[in-house]
Amino acid sequence: MAATKASKEQKYDRQLRLWGDHGQESLENAHVCLINATATGTEILKNLVLPGIGAFTIVDGHTVSGEDVGNNFFLSNNSIGKNRAQAATELLQELNSDVSGNFVEESPDKLLDNDPEFFHRFTIVIGVQLPESTCLRLGSVLWSASVPFLVCKSYGLIGYMRLVVQEHTVIESHPDNALEDLRLYKPFAELKNHIDSYDLDSMDKKDHSHTPWIIIVAKHLEKWLSEHNCQAPKNYKEKEAFRQFIREGILKNENDVPEDEENFEEAIKNVNTALNPTKIPSAVDDLFNSEQCNSITSQTPSFWLMLRAVKEFALNEGNGSLPVRGTIPDMIADSQKFINLQNVYREKAMQDAGAVCKHVESLLQSFGKPPESVSEKDIKLFCKNSSFLRVVRCRSLAEEYNVDSVNKDEITSSMDNPDSEMVFYLMLRAVDRFYQQHSRYPGVYNYQVEDDISKLKLCVTSLLQEYSLNVNIKDDYIHEFCRYGAAEPHTVAAFLGGSAAQEAIKIISHQFVPFNNTFIYNAMSQTSATLQL
Amino acid sequence: MAVDGGHRDGGCDWDGRWNHVRKFLERPGPFTHPDFEPSTESLQFLLETCKILVIGAGGLGCELLKNLALSGFRLIHVVDMDTIDVSNLNRQFLFRPKDVGRPKAEVAADFINSRIPGCKVVPHYKKIQDFDDSFYRQFHIIVCGLDSIIARRWMNGMLISLLSFEDGVLEPSSIIPLIDGGTEGFKGNARVILPGMTACIDCTLELYPPQINFPMCTIASMPRLPEHCIEYARILQWPKEKPCRDTSLDGDNPEHIQWVFERAQERAAEFNITGVTYRLTQGVVKRIIPAVASTNAVIAAACATEVFKIATSAYIPLNNYLVFNDVDGLYTYTFEAERKENCSACSQVPQDLQFPSSAKLQEVLEYLTENASLQMKSPAITTTLEGKNKTLYLQSVKSIEERTRPNLCKTLKELGLSDGQELAVADITTPQTVLFKLNFTT
């Protein structure tokens, strides 16, 4: 057992550094359903099997054709004529022995007819190359069961993804460029005391040059406030003056030449961001004002419970601020000064998290739930990430497709540029219509291409009419989509394979932020767009 | 869906095999490249004639080989100097636990050739520097999936050296397109380089900021982060205490990492620093970059699409740089990187070196390594004085380093250099020497 754990740590080392052991655990507990083992489907699954999801099930009623094998790495030519789900499962399973692979030789429509609850067991369902009717049926079942649904399609040189999830909470969004939480504007008591313990004017040269820039800014800010009627530097002119004020604090040698004090240079550089008043980010404020946060019941998931507790904290102990994050960036300083300063922030963060814990406890108590229902570890993590919380809510497919709730604004404003990626969304919808009418896709055979252009154009027109969309779709796009003949070139399938797999991992792990809600990839121009439909 | 054209290739093809590809080669369309002509011969060209070189058989390389093979390319060579490690298995899907220790290029080629009938991948368990221009000249397109900027620059320099000019005009037939992909965690980029025509790797060197190392004084006397403690054990304690008898520290040896980890923990305890873990230690010592299958899949797919476009003229290729990031949703940005007028690699003109004649050679050396557009690693500087070739400074050979070291403290004037003097600089970042022209400022 220990040997497997160690070898898994080695094997997954490069990805553990991105989502941690707890992220990996959530992957290993996940069961992913893939519908249709086309090239797009198997490429998505490959990128989920390799990182070690617990299990997958492929649902596919098709038999393998020669064409299927031609663009699919996980089908071989001796599987022609066999069921596609079974054939693909074998070669995907072989990628990673930690993963358990299953297959169901059935079309999703049949399963929806006979046993729709079949889909309730999955962590996420990924539907590939689904006709519109199947997609909508499945979407409705999964929406009612609160199972996340990821719809993917590769059509010629266009890739399409649609995420359907009612409410997806993210505690660990891992933002790329987060601002530090230093509380310089209104230092908390312990920080104020620590700043007071420094006297820049009486320090020797070595100490002076190794004082953390946070202290330097704080000290100078104090002086500034007393001389400027408690008004912190706000505009560029004032900040420039403040920077100059700090520069004047640099020690000078006996010839009155300023010494080389890198910590002061750091202070000056950080003035821009360090003086921003601590505010609750508007995204978090919105969450505080949301229904789920304010109507807590015994069924409320722990995310909202913790959020409510943080809101209570902000209103009370926090004095209008979120719990202190507790981390500071590295800076020029001697070890002791840095560690002591770091500990001031760390201890405050622990104190704040403790206060939040008490709020969680009292909330739990009011429902007769034991305090252990939400772990201290989870609360600490929540507090540390409180500035970065995200909630993603995607509209249902029913809402997207319903004439009364279609997002007309998004469509028409995007189509102000007739070459925007939105045109591909509309073409995919038109192509779905064509399939519904003719039971085939346009231009599959060479001889069909020319005639199908006018037929597809009729579908485009009826689509735009039905939704009262006053947009113009250039004939070139209609021609191009007939030319595609529903081809699924491998490189487009592979691009979607990587994109979709990572979105699925985000849903499973609740780390990083999923897209909302439609992604279009154009391999002709290597551009993409995210639309909210 | 059934067949639309029979099979006419060798016996290994079956009905409908290339249907998905054919539609882009045999049908006219409104968005094709102006040079594109629908024909059944394009597929033959891919299958029988077009030669592609894939550099790297790792995260990107495995994906590239699969993508190219399933797009119709059969004559593929792959170069990789590495062997397979257990930590590769989470994304380099052509390798299995039983392959650990074997050369990546060979295992990758075997897997592709057996999974994709008719595909003939030729492996080379070698460094790119082991080949000369005669090797590289044979390829129509070269695709890189490298993890080193130095290697990229070398490849870039090699293709530029293959360019031929007639009366100062670049001969198009000497251009070998270079498709370059790179990934790091959830970020990646793909670019198309037409050497001599579009921005090359060195034109945009500033896009790759130099790696930041911790200052020595921090490591030696003022640690604040667990990383500082680890570097102390690696850089200062290991050479001093030499726990393994004169061996240099091997990041792949768990015993070495364990030793560094324990020493780092001791140092951290001394300074009340928390956070030293085995995983962090390994990450710092080996300069590990986190990696997942998905990002490599996306970038390799974009690169392979470009190879296909260029090989078949099916569409206008990417012009010329794609950036991808899926930390928050999915973000792509496509732009045209511009050529640098005085690029040290592709501008074909000697680089300007402006220094006072009283400047020491040391200053010139520092400029060559620290300047963001040059970022040389260990430049060797030579020049011609009194008709004879003279080495001013060279680091890579111990005896020459010792002999030429005193030159670093001499001024350019003392070394006998004059205004307008040409210096030839060699470095691992380029296969050809770079010419500089001294411009005295005082």
PDB file of C-alpha atoms in Angstrom, chain A residues 172-338:
ATOM      1  CA  GLU A 172      -9.268  28.002  -4.202  1.00  0.00           C
ATOM      2  CA  SER A 173      -9.387  30.037  -7.404  1.00  0.00           C
ATOM      3  CA  HIS A 174      -5.571  30.570  -7.396  1.00  0.00           C
ATOM      4  CA  PRO A 175      -5.648  34.022  -9.012  1.00  0.00           C
ATOM      5  CA  ASP A 176      -2.603  34.887 -11.106  1.00  0.00           C
ATOM      6  CA  ASN A 177      -1.976  38.410  -9.842  1.00  0.00           C
ATOM      7  CA  ALA A 178      -3.499  38.835  -6.419  1.00  0.00           C
ATOM      8  CA  LEU A 179      -2.904  41.991  -4.420  1.00  0.00           C
ATOM      9  CA  GLU A 180      -1.280  41.472  -1.029  1.00  0.00           C
ATOM     10  CA  ASP A 181      -3.329  41.901   2.143  1.00  0.00           C
ATOM     11  CA  LEU A 182      -1.067  44.153   4.217  1.00  0.00           C
ATOM     12  CA  ARG A 183      -3.534  46.405   6.074  1.00  0.00           C
ATOM     13  CA  LEU A 184      -1.196  49.392   5.923  1.00  0.00           C
ATOM     14  CA  TYR A 185      -4.001  51.832   5.501  1.00  0.00           C
ATOM     15  CA  LYS A 186      -5.579  51.016   8.867  1.00  0.00           C
ATOM     16  CA  PRO A 187      -3.194  48.664  10.675  1.00  0.00           C
ATOM     17  CA  PHE A 188      -4.792  46.296  13.202  1.00  0.00           C
ATOM     18  CA  ALA A 189      -3.675  46.719  16.826  1.00  0.00           C
ATOM     19  CA  GLU A 190      -0.969  44.060  16.823  1.00  0.00           C
ATOM     20  CA  LEU A 191       0.507  45.426  13.601  1.00  0.00           C
ATOM     21  CA  LYS A 192       0.413  48.964  14.980  1.00  0.00           C
ATOM     22  CA  ASN A 193       2.261  47.810  18.094  1.00  0.00           C
ATOM     23  CA  HIS A 194       4.857  46.068  15.994  1.00  0.00           C
ATOM     24  CA  ILE A 195       5.387  49.146  13.824  1.00  0.00           C
ATOM     25  CA  ASP A 196       5.711  51.246  16.979  1.00  0.00           C
ATOM     26  CA  SER A 197       8.503  48.995  18.205  1.00  0.00           C
ATOM     27  CA  TYR A 198      10.702  50.408  15.411  1.00  0.00           C
ATOM     28  CA  ASP A 199      12.482  53.732  15.643  1.00  0.00           C
ATOM     29  CA  LEU A 200      14.061  54.368  12.271  1.00  0.00           C
ATOM     30  CA  ASP A 201      15.934  57.420  13.482  1.00  0.00           C
ATOM     31  CA  SER A 202      17.826  55.594  16.188  1.00  0.00           C
ATOM     32  CA  MET A 203      18.822  52.494  14.216  1.00  0.00           C
ATOM     33  CA  ASP A 204      22.335  51.668  13.167  1.00  0.00           C
ATOM     34  CA  LYS A 205      23.105  51.450   9.462  1.00  0.00           C
ATOM     35  CA  LYS A 206      22.815  47.666   9.203  1.00  0.00           C
ATOM     36  CA  ASP A 207      19.407  47.541  10.886  1.00  0.00           C
ATOM     37  CA  HIS A 208      18.213  50.545   8.931  1.00  0.00           C
ATOM     38  CA  SER A 209      19.056  48.892   5.599  1.00  0.00           C
ATOM     39  CA  HIS A 210      17.445  45.633   6.619  1.00  0.00           C
ATOM     40  CA  THR A 211      14.149  46.936   7.885  1.00  0.00           C
ATOM     41  CA  PRO A 212      11.214  45.489   5.901  1.00  0.00           C
ATOM     42  CA  TRP A 213       9.664  47.938   3.419  1.00  0.00           C
ATOM     43  CA  ILE A 214       6.268  47.403   5.060  1.00  0.00           C
ATOM     44  CA  ILE A 215       7.601  49.053   8.214  1.00  0.00           C
ATOM     45  CA  ILE A 216       9.163  51.861   6.224  1.00  0.00           C
ATOM     46  CA  VAL A 217       5.925  52.657   4.398  1.00  0.00           C
ATOM     47  CA  ALA A 218       3.937  52.388   7.641  1.00  0.00           C
ATOM     48  CA  LYS A 219       6.254  54.777   9.495  1.00  0.00           C
ATOM     49  CA  HIS A 220       6.236  57.334   6.740  1.00  0.00           C
ATOM     50  CA  LEU A 221       2.483  57.020   6.346  1.00  0.00           C
ATOM     51  CA  GLU A 222       2.010  57.802  10.032  1.00  0.00           C
ATOM     52  CA  LYS A 223       4.024  60.993   9.676  1.00  0.00           C
ATOM     53  CA  TRP A 224       2.234  61.921   6.476  1.00  0.00           C
ATOM     54  CA  LEU A 225      -1.202  61.452   8.025  1.00  0.00           C
ATOM     55  CA  SER A 226      -0.343  63.670  10.957  1.00  0.00           C
ATOM     56  CA  GLU A 227       0.836  66.388   8.577  1.00  0.00           C
ATOM     57  CA  HIS A 228      -1.981  66.026   6.046  1.00  0.00           C
ATOM     58  CA  ASN A 229      -5.062  66.045   8.182  1.00  0.00           C
ATOM     59  CA  CYS A 230      -5.320  62.242   8.248  1.00  0.00           C
ATOM     60  CA  GLN A 231      -5.649  62.122   4.448  1.00  0.00           C
ATOM     61  CA  ALA A 232      -3.609  59.367   2.845  1.00  0.00           C
ATOM     62  CA  PRO A 233      -1.917  60.096  -0.516  1.00  0.00           C
ATOM     63  CA  LYS A 234      -4.542  59.412  -3.182  1.00  0.00           C
ATOM     64  CA  ASN A 235      -3.719  60.775  -6.606  1.00  0.00           C
ATOM     65  CA  TYR A 236      -0.528  60.480  -8.625  1.00  0.00           C
ATOM     66  CA  LYS A 237       0.835  63.831  -7.431  1.00  0.00           C
ATOM     67  CA  GLU A 238       0.375  62.960  -3.776  1.00  0.00           C
ATOM     68  CA  LYS A 239       1.796  59.456  -4.199  1.00  0.00           C
ATOM     69  CA  GLU A 240       4.797  60.938  -6.004  1.00  0.00           C
ATOM     70  CA  ALA A 241       5.304  63.309  -3.087  1.00  0.00           C
ATOM     71  CA  PHE A 242       4.972  60.403  -0.677  1.00  0.00           C
ATOM     72  CA  ARG A 243       7.556  58.410  -2.613  1.00  0.00           C
ATOM     73  CA  GLN A 244       9.906  61.381  -2.428  1.00  0.00           C
ATOM     74  CA  PHE A 245       9.208  61.627   1.299  1.00  0.00           C
ATOM     75  CA  ILE A 246      10.326  58.034   1.725  1.00  0.00           C
ATOM     76  CA  ARG A 247      13.394  58.656  -0.428  1.00  0.00           C
ATOM     77  CA  GLU A 248      14.398  61.415   1.944  1.00  0.00           C
ATOM     78  CA  GLY A 249      14.481  58.815   4.699  1.00  0.00           C
ATOM     79  CA  ILE A 250      17.422  57.036   3.094  1.00  0.00           C
ATOM     80  CA  LEU A 251      20.570  57.338   5.190  1.00  0.00           C
ATOM     81  CA  LYS A 252      23.279  59.598   3.888  1.00  0.00           C
ATOM     82  CA  ASN A 253      27.014  59.118   4.308  1.00  0.00           C
ATOM     83  CA  GLU A 254      29.441  61.700   5.621  1.00  0.00           C
ATOM     84  CA  ASN A 255      29.497  63.430   2.214  1.00  0.00           C
ATOM     85  CA  ASP A 256      25.715  63.711   2.262  1.00  0.00           C
ATOM     86  CA  VAL A 257      25.412  61.134  -0.525  1.00  0.00           C
ATOM     87  CA  PRO A 258      22.495  58.683  -0.135  1.00  0.00           C
ATOM     88  CA  GLU A 259      23.531  55.161   0.786  1.00  0.00           C
ATOM     89  CA  ASP A 260      22.492  52.102  -1.166  1.00  0.00           C
ATOM     90  CA  GLU A 261      19.371  51.025   0.752  1.00  0.00           C
ATOM     91  CA  GLU A 262      17.500  48.491  -1.361  1.00  0.00           C
ATOM     92  CA  ASN A 263      14.748  48.126   1.229  1.00  0.00           C
ATOM     93  CA  PHE A 264      13.870  51.793   0.774  1.00  0.00           C
ATOM     94  CA  GLU A 265      13.797  51.304  -2.998  1.00  0.00           C
ATOM     95  CA  GLU A 266      11.385  48.426  -2.437  1.00  0.00           C
ATOM     96  CA  ALA A 267       9.213  50.669  -0.265  1.00  0.00           C
ATOM     97  CA  ILE A 268       9.115  53.331  -2.962  1.00  0.00           C
ATOM     98  CA  LYS A 269       8.237  50.792  -5.644  1.00  0.00           C
ATOM     99  CA  ASN A 270       5.389  49.370  -3.583  1.00  0.00           C
ATOM    100  CA  VAL A 271       3.730  52.688  -2.666  1.00  0.00           C
ATOM    101  CA  ASN A 272       1.302  52.339  -5.552  1.00  0.00           C
ATOM    102  CA  THR A 273      -0.332  49.177  -4.294  1.00  0.00           C
ATOM    103  CA  ALA A 274       0.482  49.270  -0.579  1.00  0.00           C
ATOM    104  CA  LEU A 275      -1.683  52.275   0.227  1.00  0.00           C
ATOM    105  CA  ASN A 276      -4.931  50.966  -1.240  1.00  0.00           C
ATOM    106  CA  PRO A 277      -7.543  50.919   1.494  1.00  0.00           C
ATOM    107  CA  THR A 278      -8.637  47.445   2.536  1.00  0.00           C
ATOM    108  CA  LYS A 279     -11.965  46.890   0.883  1.00  0.00           C
ATOM    109  CA  ILE A 280     -14.104  43.822   0.563  1.00  0.00           C
ATOM    110  CA  PRO A 281     -13.859  42.941  -3.169  1.00  0.00           C
ATOM    111  CA  SER A 282     -17.134  43.614  -4.967  1.00  0.00           C
ATOM    112  CA  ALA A 283     -17.357  39.980  -6.112  1.00  0.00           C
ATOM    113  CA  VAL A 284     -17.289  38.867  -2.480  1.00  0.00           C
ATOM    114  CA  ASP A 285     -19.719  41.581  -1.469  1.00  0.00           C
ATOM    115  CA  ASP A 286     -22.129  40.297  -4.120  1.00  0.00           C
ATOM    116  CA  LEU A 287     -21.852  36.861  -2.573  1.00  0.00           C
ATOM    117  CA  PHE A 288     -22.567  38.339   0.865  1.00  0.00           C
ATOM    118  CA  ASN A 289     -25.762  39.823  -0.558  1.00  0.00           C
ATOM    119  CA  SER A 290     -26.895  36.671  -2.317  1.00  0.00           C
ATOM    120  CA  GLU A 291     -29.865  34.553  -1.372  1.00  0.00           C
ATOM    121  CA  GLN A 292     -27.853  31.463  -0.385  1.00  0.00           C
ATOM    122  CA  CYS A 293     -25.744  33.444   2.056  1.00  0.00           C
ATOM    123  CA  ASN A 294     -28.693  35.009   3.791  1.00  0.00           C
ATOM    124  CA  SER A 295     -31.151  32.112   3.898  1.00  0.00           C
ATOM    125  CA  ILE A 296     -29.119  29.471   5.681  1.00  0.00           C
ATOM    126  CA  THR A 297     -30.930  26.203   6.369  1.00  0.00           C
ATOM    127  CA  SER A 298     -29.817  22.846   7.708  1.00  0.00           C
ATOM    128  CA  GLN A 299     -29.338  21.755   4.058  1.00  0.00           C
ATOM    129  CA  THR A 300     -27.067  24.637   3.135  1.00  0.00           C
ATOM    130  CA  PRO A 301     -23.713  23.433   1.770  1.00  0.00           C
ATOM    131  CA  SER A 302     -20.675  24.304   3.872  1.00  0.00           C
ATOM    132  CA  PHE A 303     -19.428  26.917   1.360  1.00  0.00           C
ATOM    133  CA  TRP A 304     -22.417  29.176   2.108  1.00  0.00           C
ATOM    134  CA  LEU A 305     -22.262  28.446   5.786  1.00  0.00           C
ATOM    135  CA  MET A 306     -18.649  29.540   5.940  1.00  0.00           C
ATOM    136  CA  LEU A 307     -19.414  32.542   3.774  1.00  0.00           C
ATOM    137  CA  ARG A 308     -22.162  33.617   6.149  1.00  0.00           C
ATOM    138  CA  ALA A 309     -19.793  33.195   9.060  1.00  0.00           C
ATOM    139  CA  VAL A 310     -17.219  35.411   7.286  1.00  0.00           C
ATOM    140  CA  LYS A 311     -19.939  37.960   6.635  1.00  0.00           C
ATOM    141  CA  GLU A 312     -20.811  37.973  10.340  1.00  0.00           C
ATOM    142  CA  PHE A 313     -17.121  38.330  11.117  1.00  0.00           C
ATOM    143  CA  ALA A 314     -16.790  41.289   8.736  1.00  0.00           C
ATOM    144  CA  LEU A 315     -19.754  42.975  10.406  1.00  0.00           C
ATOM    145  CA  ASN A 316     -18.326  42.442  13.882  1.00  0.00           C
ATOM    146  CA  GLU A 317     -14.754  41.560  14.807  1.00  0.00           C
ATOM    147  CA  GLY A 318     -13.512  42.411  11.318  1.00  0.00           C
ATOM    148  CA  ASN A 319     -14.706  46.013  11.429  1.00  0.00           C
ATOM    149  CA  GLY A 320     -15.765  45.920   7.800  1.00  0.00           C
ATOM    150  CA  SER A 321     -12.870  43.799   6.560  1.00  0.00           C
ATOM    151  CA  LEU A 322     -12.379  40.169   5.652  1.00  0.00           C
ATOM    152  CA  PRO A 323     -10.175  37.944   7.848  1.00  0.00           C
ATOM    153  CA  VAL A 324      -6.490  38.848   7.484  1.00  0.00           C
ATOM    154  CA  ARG A 325      -4.883  36.589   4.880  1.00  0.00           C
ATOM    155  CA  GLY A 326      -1.687  36.120   6.896  1.00  0.00           C
ATOM    156  CA  THR A 327       0.906  36.049   4.122  1.00  0.00           C
ATOM    157  CA  ILE A 328       3.425  38.706   3.153  1.00  0.00           C
ATOM    158  CA  PRO A 329       5.679  38.804   0.081  1.00  0.00           C
ATOM    159  CA  ASP A 330       9.401  38.257   0.450  1.00  0.00           C
ATOM    160  CA  MET A 331      11.347  41.489   0.940  1.00  0.00           C
ATOM    161  CA  ILE A 332      14.827  42.719   1.768  1.00  0.00           C
ATOM    162  CA  ALA A 333      15.227  42.321   5.527  1.00  0.00           C
ATOM    163  CA  ASP A 334      17.276  40.391   7.982  1.00  0.00           C
ATOM    164  CA  SER A 335      15.813  37.049   9.005  1.00  0.00           C
ATOM    165  CA  GLN A 336      14.579  38.066  12.419  1.00  0.00           C
ATOM    166  CA  LYS A 337      12.830  41.259  11.338  1.00  0.00           C
ATOM    167  CA  PHE A 338      11.133  39.435   8.483  1.00  0.00           C
TER     168      PHE A 338
END
